[in-house]
């Protein structure tokens, strides 16, 4: 899916010129003048990779409030703060609130584009991770209760013999379950199976 | 010559004397106090006829005689131990102001015709002292007297001296008080211990009559002829001694005594005469009842009301002191107020300057924000356009290279404009006095950048010679810039009247000792004889329309950071050299407080 650069700034000149600059580099840009419109849109398209360029000083909702709201509605979306006059306390507050970076107007375009690229890549990998986890959760639900039990034991690091003793079944039956687990969880080795179990959070249970 | 008299004492009197010697004043009997002004035997012979008279007239009365000195007599009166008193007129007048004495009779001297004029005083010297003729001749001489309280023995002569303007306290060599009895004075005169003596009149004659001296041996000074008076006198004459009763004396007894005295065939006593002349003498001398009083009614009144006057004088003094103190305080307060006013004016002017800066800062902050947005847009459009021109599709475009170049310049100029605004904002930002570490060359560059427009407008040739090896220093960045800009602006203004090719300005920085020194040199006219210290004081200006605050403000700011300003003619040539030094010490400069 093509990455999308979200732009939230109350200044029309900045919105238009920045869109023009980003479009010249083949980025898809969606710009907003008001936080509310943006937040609605981002919630609907949360799975598209991208990043948000956010003007920290706006009338109405402040940049920091928007930052907080993005954390709720579009978890994982990196936010780059743009500002006309950087001051240290504001930058610290923004970074503490989870901003990805902080860029001062007028932009050094190389630097800005580099930061946008990093942010988009970060978001892409975040989305991939989320996606992989969702797939594994779907596979986990196809397992029988006994298979789920055996997988938990395997992730805990128990041997086939120990599992057989714990569940009062023969080691051979454990081997059968393990074979089915590799097939059903679509992994090729025991190591991958344990990794999948780890990602599912079985270790902590 | 000494006087040795065999006492002649009658038997009757011997008994009385015995009583007296016992000094039992409290015992019953009528007590008569007599002033003892001569030797007792003399006194006895003097008063014997009177005592005999009383004894015979009032045989039922037992008389106690007390021979007393002036002081003893007064003490006896004070304790109420006397019924009758015999004393001289002077002493009587003195006592009359304090004790209730009433004269029953006045003695009549056989030498005198009237009892009004029977007592005087003589100034006696040795016959061979021809140099002493008058009272005035006593100047520089020694005068012997019995006592200053003696009436005939001194006070009468003193009155004459006073009236003749002879101040005995100054003009005499000495006034010797030799005490009673009075005959001793003649002995002193004979031995030439004194030049002259004062005697009661008739004493000399009575001594001569008893053969104790020869009148020819002596001479009277300033003799006064009084008709029918057989004794020599140097003064006018006064009433003789009074016989006095007291208020406590039994009135019947007093009447009987008076009758006895006045009806005696001896004729020694007459009805009491007026002692007013004595009062007049005492008033003139300011002694006795008049001691402490002045003859002048005004002075007299002043003395009578001296407590009130003293109080008034103290009050006046207090008022005067208060007035002085108030005056002093007013002057002091006025001086303080004037000083405070002057300080206030300076501060107000500095604050005005600061507030103009602050206002400019506010304006610039707003303007900078407004300008930054479009400048950002310009840069963005330029960059975007450049990106499009770099695409392969635009490869064939004829003006591609020119446009790319223009877009790059457009972006660069936009960024430059934004940077200028950003610097201006930082410079004028309302900042707390925050001390930051800076490189000297950065500060110099920044100051020159801020004035770049000004410098190029007036075509001023600037050289900046700050080397990068200089140590970093800690100070208030904005204030350092403010000072440097002030010095540079002054230099620029000094260069304006010159030809363009002669306008040279140099900003340099070096380390001298433990200080960092910024130097601004111009090729202008220099100090032109002006006092550099005066230039640094507030409100001193040579510019039309100038407030005269720039340099004084800079001086204040420099001092606040522990540094100082120095202006002088450039020793390396023409123009002014302005030096601004800051300490390079390791201690945090924020700790340096401005002196109050």
PDB file of C-alpha atoms in Angstrom, chain B residues 168-362:
ATOM      1  CA  UNK B 168      37.095  97.435  95.930  1.00  0.00           C
ATOM      2  CA  UNK B 169      37.035  93.957  94.452  1.00  0.00           C
ATOM      3  CA  UNK B 170      39.316  95.157  91.633  1.00  0.00           C
ATOM      4  CA  UNK B 171      41.112  98.324  92.592  1.00  0.00           C
ATOM      5  CA  UNK B 172      42.423  97.247  96.010  1.00  0.00           C
ATOM      6  CA  UNK B 173      45.550  95.166  96.174  1.00  0.00           C
ATOM      7  CA  UNK B 174      43.767  93.098  98.811  1.00  0.00           C
ATOM      8  CA  UNK B 175      40.886  93.276 101.242  1.00  0.00           C
ATOM      9  CA  UNK B 176      42.099  91.590 104.422  1.00  0.00           C
ATOM     10  CA  UNK B 177      39.432  90.241 106.725  1.00  0.00           C
ATOM     11  CA  UNK B 178      41.021  90.077 110.156  1.00  0.00           C
ATOM     12  CA  UNK B 179      37.990  89.366 112.362  1.00  0.00           C
ATOM     13  CA  UNK B 180      36.823  90.814 115.667  1.00  0.00           C
ATOM     14  CA  UNK B 181      37.769  92.507 117.938  1.00  0.00           C
ATOM     15  CA  UNK B 182      38.167  95.680 115.931  1.00  0.00           C
ATOM     16  CA  UNK B 183      41.214  96.874 117.931  1.00  0.00           C
ATOM     17  CA  UNK B 184      43.263  94.156 116.254  1.00  0.00           C
ATOM     18  CA  UNK B 185      43.035  96.130 113.046  1.00  0.00           C
ATOM     19  CA  UNK B 186      45.017  98.989 114.587  1.00  0.00           C
ATOM     20  CA  UNK B 187      47.716  96.526 115.600  1.00  0.00           C
ATOM     21  CA  UNK B 188      47.904  95.279 111.995  1.00  0.00           C
ATOM     22  CA  UNK B 189      48.081  98.879 110.768  1.00  0.00           C
ATOM     23  CA  UNK B 190      50.892  99.700 113.205  1.00  0.00           C
ATOM     24  CA  UNK B 191      52.854  96.689 111.993  1.00  0.00           C
ATOM     25  CA  UNK B 192      52.183  97.831 108.405  1.00  0.00           C
ATOM     26  CA  UNK B 193      50.559  94.547 107.507  1.00  0.00           C
ATOM     27  CA  UNK B 194      47.840  96.646 105.952  1.00  0.00           C
ATOM     28  CA  UNK B 195      47.924 100.144 104.431  1.00  0.00           C
ATOM     29  CA  UNK B 196      44.612 101.306 105.879  1.00  0.00           C
ATOM     30  CA  UNK B 197      41.808  99.988 108.062  1.00  0.00           C
ATOM     31  CA  UNK B 198      38.086 100.557 108.438  1.00  0.00           C
ATOM     32  CA  UNK B 199      36.870 101.356 111.962  1.00  0.00           C
ATOM     33  CA  UNK B 200      33.560 102.199 113.482  1.00  0.00           C
ATOM     34  CA  UNK B 201      33.501 105.922 114.180  1.00  0.00           C
ATOM     35  CA  UNK B 202      34.361 107.006 117.708  1.00  0.00           C
ATOM     36  CA  UNK B 203      36.351 103.830 118.369  1.00  0.00           C
ATOM     37  CA  UNK B 204      39.554 105.709 117.783  1.00  0.00           C
ATOM     38  CA  UNK B 205      38.441 108.547 120.026  1.00  0.00           C
ATOM     39  CA  UNK B 206      37.315 106.247 122.831  1.00  0.00           C
ATOM     40  CA  UNK B 207      40.652 104.390 122.726  1.00  0.00           C
ATOM     41  CA  UNK B 208      42.474 107.693 122.812  1.00  0.00           C
ATOM     42  CA  UNK B 209      40.324 108.821 125.741  1.00  0.00           C
ATOM     43  CA  UNK B 210      41.348 105.734 127.678  1.00  0.00           C
ATOM     44  CA  UNK B 211      44.952 106.517 126.813  1.00  0.00           C
ATOM     45  CA  UNK B 212      45.539 103.425 124.703  1.00  0.00           C
ATOM     46  CA  UNK B 213      46.715 105.356 121.656  1.00  0.00           C
ATOM     47  CA  UNK B 214      47.592 108.760 120.430  1.00  0.00           C
ATOM     48  CA  UNK B 215      45.320 110.254 117.812  1.00  0.00           C
ATOM     49  CA  UNK B 216      48.314 112.007 116.226  1.00  0.00           C
ATOM     50  CA  UNK B 217      49.698 108.680 115.083  1.00  0.00           C
ATOM     51  CA  UNK B 218      46.762 108.230 112.724  1.00  0.00           C
ATOM     52  CA  UNK B 219      45.091 110.059 109.918  1.00  0.00           C
ATOM     53  CA  UNK B 220      41.551 109.851 108.607  1.00  0.00           C
ATOM     54  CA  UNK B 221      41.023 109.375 104.871  1.00  0.00           C
ATOM     55  CA  UNK B 222      38.309 111.413 103.188  1.00  0.00           C
ATOM     56  CA  UNK B 223      37.213 112.990 106.465  1.00  0.00           C
ATOM     57  CA  UNK B 224      33.645 114.193 106.514  1.00  0.00           C
ATOM     58  CA  UNK B 225      32.647 117.151 108.666  1.00  0.00           C
ATOM     59  CA  UNK B 226      29.352 116.571 110.434  1.00  0.00           C
ATOM     60  CA  UNK B 227      28.022 119.351 112.623  1.00  0.00           C
ATOM     61  CA  UNK B 228      27.918 118.584 116.324  1.00  0.00           C
ATOM     62  CA  UNK B 229      29.586 115.206 115.867  1.00  0.00           C
ATOM     63  CA  UNK B 230      32.715 114.989 117.941  1.00  0.00           C
ATOM     64  CA  UNK B 231      34.204 111.914 116.300  1.00  0.00           C
ATOM     65  CA  UNK B 232      35.943 111.750 112.977  1.00  0.00           C
ATOM     66  CA  UNK B 233      34.047 110.000 110.214  1.00  0.00           C
ATOM     67  CA  UNK B 234      34.599 109.114 106.575  1.00  0.00           C
ATOM     68  CA  UNK B 235      30.930 108.412 105.969  1.00  0.00           C
ATOM     69  CA  UNK B 236      27.649 110.062 106.771  1.00  0.00           C
ATOM     70  CA  UNK B 237      26.069 109.003 110.049  1.00  0.00           C
ATOM     71  CA  UNK B 238      23.388 106.454 110.788  1.00  0.00           C
ATOM     72  CA  UNK B 239      21.100 105.689 113.757  1.00  0.00           C
ATOM     73  CA  UNK B 240      22.691 103.987 116.726  1.00  0.00           C
ATOM     74  CA  UNK B 241      22.056 100.508 118.072  1.00  0.00           C
ATOM     75  CA  UNK B 242      18.441  99.427 118.705  1.00  0.00           C
ATOM     76  CA  UNK B 243      17.169  97.513 121.751  1.00  0.00           C
ATOM     77  CA  UNK B 244      15.038  94.810 120.192  1.00  0.00           C
ATOM     78  CA  UNK B 245      12.191  92.662 121.424  1.00  0.00           C
ATOM     79  CA  UNK B 246      10.857  89.588 119.714  1.00  0.00           C
ATOM     80  CA  UNK B 247       7.325  88.571 118.872  1.00  0.00           C
ATOM     81  CA  UNK B 248       7.618  85.780 121.438  1.00  0.00           C
ATOM     82  CA  UNK B 249       8.672  88.219 124.148  1.00  0.00           C
ATOM     83  CA  UNK B 250       6.085  88.813 126.836  1.00  0.00           C
ATOM     84  CA  UNK B 251       4.504  92.142 125.819  1.00  0.00           C
ATOM     85  CA  UNK B 252       4.134  93.355 129.402  1.00  0.00           C
ATOM     86  CA  UNK B 253       7.797  92.683 130.005  1.00  0.00           C
ATOM     87  CA  UNK B 254       8.648  94.451 126.752  1.00  0.00           C
ATOM     88  CA  UNK B 255       6.581  97.460 127.848  1.00  0.00           C
ATOM     89  CA  UNK B 256       8.292  97.517 131.231  1.00  0.00           C
ATOM     90  CA  UNK B 257      11.741  97.297 129.572  1.00  0.00           C
ATOM     91  CA  UNK B 258      10.850 100.076 127.139  1.00  0.00           C
ATOM     92  CA  UNK B 259       9.555 102.260 129.963  1.00  0.00           C
ATOM     93  CA  UNK B 260      12.671 101.573 132.002  1.00  0.00           C
ATOM     94  CA  UNK B 261      14.967 102.458 129.074  1.00  0.00           C
ATOM     95  CA  UNK B 262      13.125 105.584 127.989  1.00  0.00           C
ATOM     96  CA  UNK B 263      12.421 107.003 131.424  1.00  0.00           C
ATOM     97  CA  UNK B 264      15.954 106.562 132.667  1.00  0.00           C
ATOM     98  CA  UNK B 265      17.586 109.721 133.884  1.00  0.00           C
ATOM     99  CA  UNK B 266      20.778 108.641 132.146  1.00  0.00           C
ATOM    100  CA  UNK B 267      19.247 109.667 128.827  1.00  0.00           C
ATOM    101  CA  UNK B 268      21.152 106.929 126.999  1.00  0.00           C
ATOM    102  CA  UNK B 269      17.993 105.607 125.256  1.00  0.00           C
ATOM    103  CA  UNK B 270      15.442 107.396 123.159  1.00  0.00           C
ATOM    104  CA  UNK B 271      12.297 106.300 121.327  1.00  0.00           C
ATOM    105  CA  UNK B 272      13.193 104.096 118.388  1.00  0.00           C
ATOM    106  CA  UNK B 273      14.184 106.013 115.282  1.00  0.00           C
ATOM    107  CA  UNK B 274      13.740 105.012 111.651  1.00  0.00           C
ATOM    108  CA  UNK B 275      16.356 102.678 110.281  1.00  0.00           C
ATOM    109  CA  UNK B 276      15.343 103.421 106.703  1.00  0.00           C
ATOM    110  CA  UNK B 277      18.790 104.910 105.848  1.00  0.00           C
ATOM    111  CA  UNK B 278      20.285 101.524 106.727  1.00  0.00           C
ATOM    112  CA  UNK B 279      17.813  99.760 104.426  1.00  0.00           C
ATOM    113  CA  UNK B 280      18.864 102.149 101.646  1.00  0.00           C
ATOM    114  CA  UNK B 281      22.527 101.333 102.154  1.00  0.00           C
ATOM    115  CA  UNK B 282      21.775  97.605 102.087  1.00  0.00           C
ATOM    116  CA  UNK B 283      19.686  97.959  98.981  1.00  0.00           C
ATOM    117  CA  UNK B 284      22.534  99.746  97.233  1.00  0.00           C
ATOM    118  CA  UNK B 285      25.012  97.106  98.410  1.00  0.00           C
ATOM    119  CA  UNK B 286      22.553  94.300  97.680  1.00  0.00           C
ATOM    120  CA  UNK B 287      23.237  92.694 101.021  1.00  0.00           C
ATOM    121  CA  UNK B 288      21.117  91.753 104.006  1.00  0.00           C
ATOM    122  CA  UNK B 289      17.421  91.662 103.051  1.00  0.00           C
ATOM    123  CA  UNK B 290      18.437  92.768  99.541  1.00  0.00           C
ATOM    124  CA  UNK B 291      21.098  90.152  98.928  1.00  0.00           C
ATOM    125  CA  UNK B 292      20.554  88.726  95.521  1.00  0.00           C
ATOM    126  CA  UNK B 293      18.401  91.718  94.530  1.00  0.00           C
ATOM    127  CA  UNK B 294      19.373  94.438  92.215  1.00  0.00           C
ATOM    128  CA  UNK B 295      18.872  98.125  92.673  1.00  0.00           C
ATOM    129  CA  UNK B 296      17.372  98.275  89.203  1.00  0.00           C
ATOM    130  CA  UNK B 297      13.635  97.541  89.213  1.00  0.00           C
ATOM    131  CA  UNK B 298      13.931  95.635  85.965  1.00  0.00           C
ATOM    132  CA  UNK B 299      16.755  93.425  87.232  1.00  0.00           C
ATOM    133  CA  UNK B 300      14.888  93.157  90.512  1.00  0.00           C
ATOM    134  CA  UNK B 301      11.774  91.986  88.688  1.00  0.00           C
ATOM    135  CA  UNK B 302      13.851  89.582  86.643  1.00  0.00           C
ATOM    136  CA  UNK B 303      15.340  88.117  89.819  1.00  0.00           C
ATOM    137  CA  UNK B 304      11.939  87.832  91.496  1.00  0.00           C
ATOM    138  CA  UNK B 305      10.597  85.880  88.539  1.00  0.00           C
ATOM    139  CA  UNK B 306      13.767  83.998  87.841  1.00  0.00           C
ATOM    140  CA  UNK B 307      12.164  80.528  88.041  1.00  0.00           C
ATOM    141  CA  UNK B 308       9.539  81.457  85.491  1.00  0.00           C
ATOM    142  CA  UNK B 309      12.137  83.204  83.341  1.00  0.00           C
ATOM    143  CA  UNK B 310      14.429  80.221  83.602  1.00  0.00           C
ATOM    144  CA  UNK B 311      11.584  77.986  82.496  1.00  0.00           C
ATOM    145  CA  UNK B 312      10.788  80.305  79.605  1.00  0.00           C
ATOM    146  CA  UNK B 313      14.436  80.471  78.650  1.00  0.00           C
ATOM    147  CA  UNK B 314      14.671  76.674  78.710  1.00  0.00           C
ATOM    148  CA  UNK B 315      11.555  76.463  76.584  1.00  0.00           C
ATOM    149  CA  UNK B 316      12.983  78.988  74.145  1.00  0.00           C
ATOM    150  CA  UNK B 317      16.222  77.060  74.068  1.00  0.00           C
ATOM    151  CA  UNK B 318      14.327  73.861  73.400  1.00  0.00           C
ATOM    152  CA  UNK B 319      12.335  75.553  70.648  1.00  0.00           C
ATOM    153  CA  UNK B 320      15.550  76.891  69.181  1.00  0.00           C
ATOM    154  CA  UNK B 321      17.224  73.483  69.346  1.00  0.00           C
ATOM    155  CA  UNK B 322      14.136  71.950  67.804  1.00  0.00           C
ATOM    156  CA  UNK B 323      14.233  74.569  65.092  1.00  0.00           C
ATOM    157  CA  UNK B 324      17.885  73.850  64.382  1.00  0.00           C
ATOM    158  CA  UNK B 325      17.271  70.133  64.350  1.00  0.00           C
ATOM    159  CA  UNK B 326      14.240  70.483  62.096  1.00  0.00           C
ATOM    160  CA  UNK B 327      16.236  72.667  59.753  1.00  0.00           C
ATOM    161  CA  UNK B 328      19.007  70.131  59.660  1.00  0.00           C
ATOM    162  CA  UNK B 329      16.592  67.262  59.058  1.00  0.00           C
ATOM    163  CA  UNK B 330      14.799  69.194  56.340  1.00  0.00           C
ATOM    164  CA  UNK B 331      18.094  69.894  54.596  1.00  0.00           C
ATOM    165  CA  UNK B 332      19.116  66.284  54.936  1.00  0.00           C
ATOM    166  CA  UNK B 333      15.791  64.993  53.660  1.00  0.00           C
ATOM    167  CA  UNK B 334      15.857  67.435  50.779  1.00  0.00           C
ATOM    168  CA  UNK B 335      19.293  66.228  49.824  1.00  0.00           C
ATOM    169  CA  UNK B 336      18.183  62.600  50.037  1.00  0.00           C
ATOM    170  CA  UNK B 337      15.045  63.320  48.062  1.00  0.00           C
ATOM    171  CA  UNK B 338      17.000  65.095  45.354  1.00  0.00           C
ATOM    172  CA  UNK B 339      19.409  62.199  45.135  1.00  0.00           C
ATOM    173  CA  UNK B 340      16.581  59.679  45.025  1.00  0.00           C
ATOM    174  CA  UNK B 341      14.867  61.745  42.357  1.00  0.00           C
ATOM    175  CA  UNK B 342      18.012  61.833  40.275  1.00  0.00           C
ATOM    176  CA  UNK B 343      18.513  58.071  40.629  1.00  0.00           C
ATOM    177  CA  UNK B 344      14.887  57.512  39.772  1.00  0.00           C
ATOM    178  CA  UNK B 345      15.237  59.633  36.643  1.00  0.00           C
ATOM    179  CA  UNK B 346      18.239  57.612  35.543  1.00  0.00           C
ATOM    180  CA  UNK B 347      16.468  54.380  36.192  1.00  0.00           C
ATOM    181  CA  UNK B 348      13.340  55.552  34.415  1.00  0.00           C
ATOM    182  CA  UNK B 349      15.385  56.524  31.408  1.00  0.00           C
ATOM    183  CA  UNK B 350      17.146  53.186  31.397  1.00  0.00           C
ATOM    184  CA  UNK B 351      13.862  51.385  31.792  1.00  0.00           C
ATOM    185  CA  UNK B 352      12.460  53.468  28.944  1.00  0.00           C
ATOM    186  CA  UNK B 353      15.337  52.337  26.786  1.00  0.00           C
ATOM    187  CA  UNK B 354      14.864  48.750  27.929  1.00  0.00           C
ATOM    188  CA  UNK B 355      11.150  48.909  27.390  1.00  0.00           C
ATOM    189  CA  UNK B 356      11.693  50.229  23.899  1.00  0.00           C
ATOM    190  CA  UNK B 357      13.839  47.197  23.322  1.00  0.00           C
ATOM    191  CA  UNK B 358      11.179  44.998  24.855  1.00  0.00           C
ATOM    192  CA  UNK B 359       8.485  46.590  22.720  1.00  0.00           C
ATOM    193  CA  UNK B 360      10.624  46.141  19.658  1.00  0.00           C
ATOM    194  CA  UNK B 361      11.129  42.542  20.741  1.00  0.00           C
ATOM    195  CA  UNK B 362       7.399  41.988  20.907  1.00  0.00           C
TER     196      UNK B 362
END
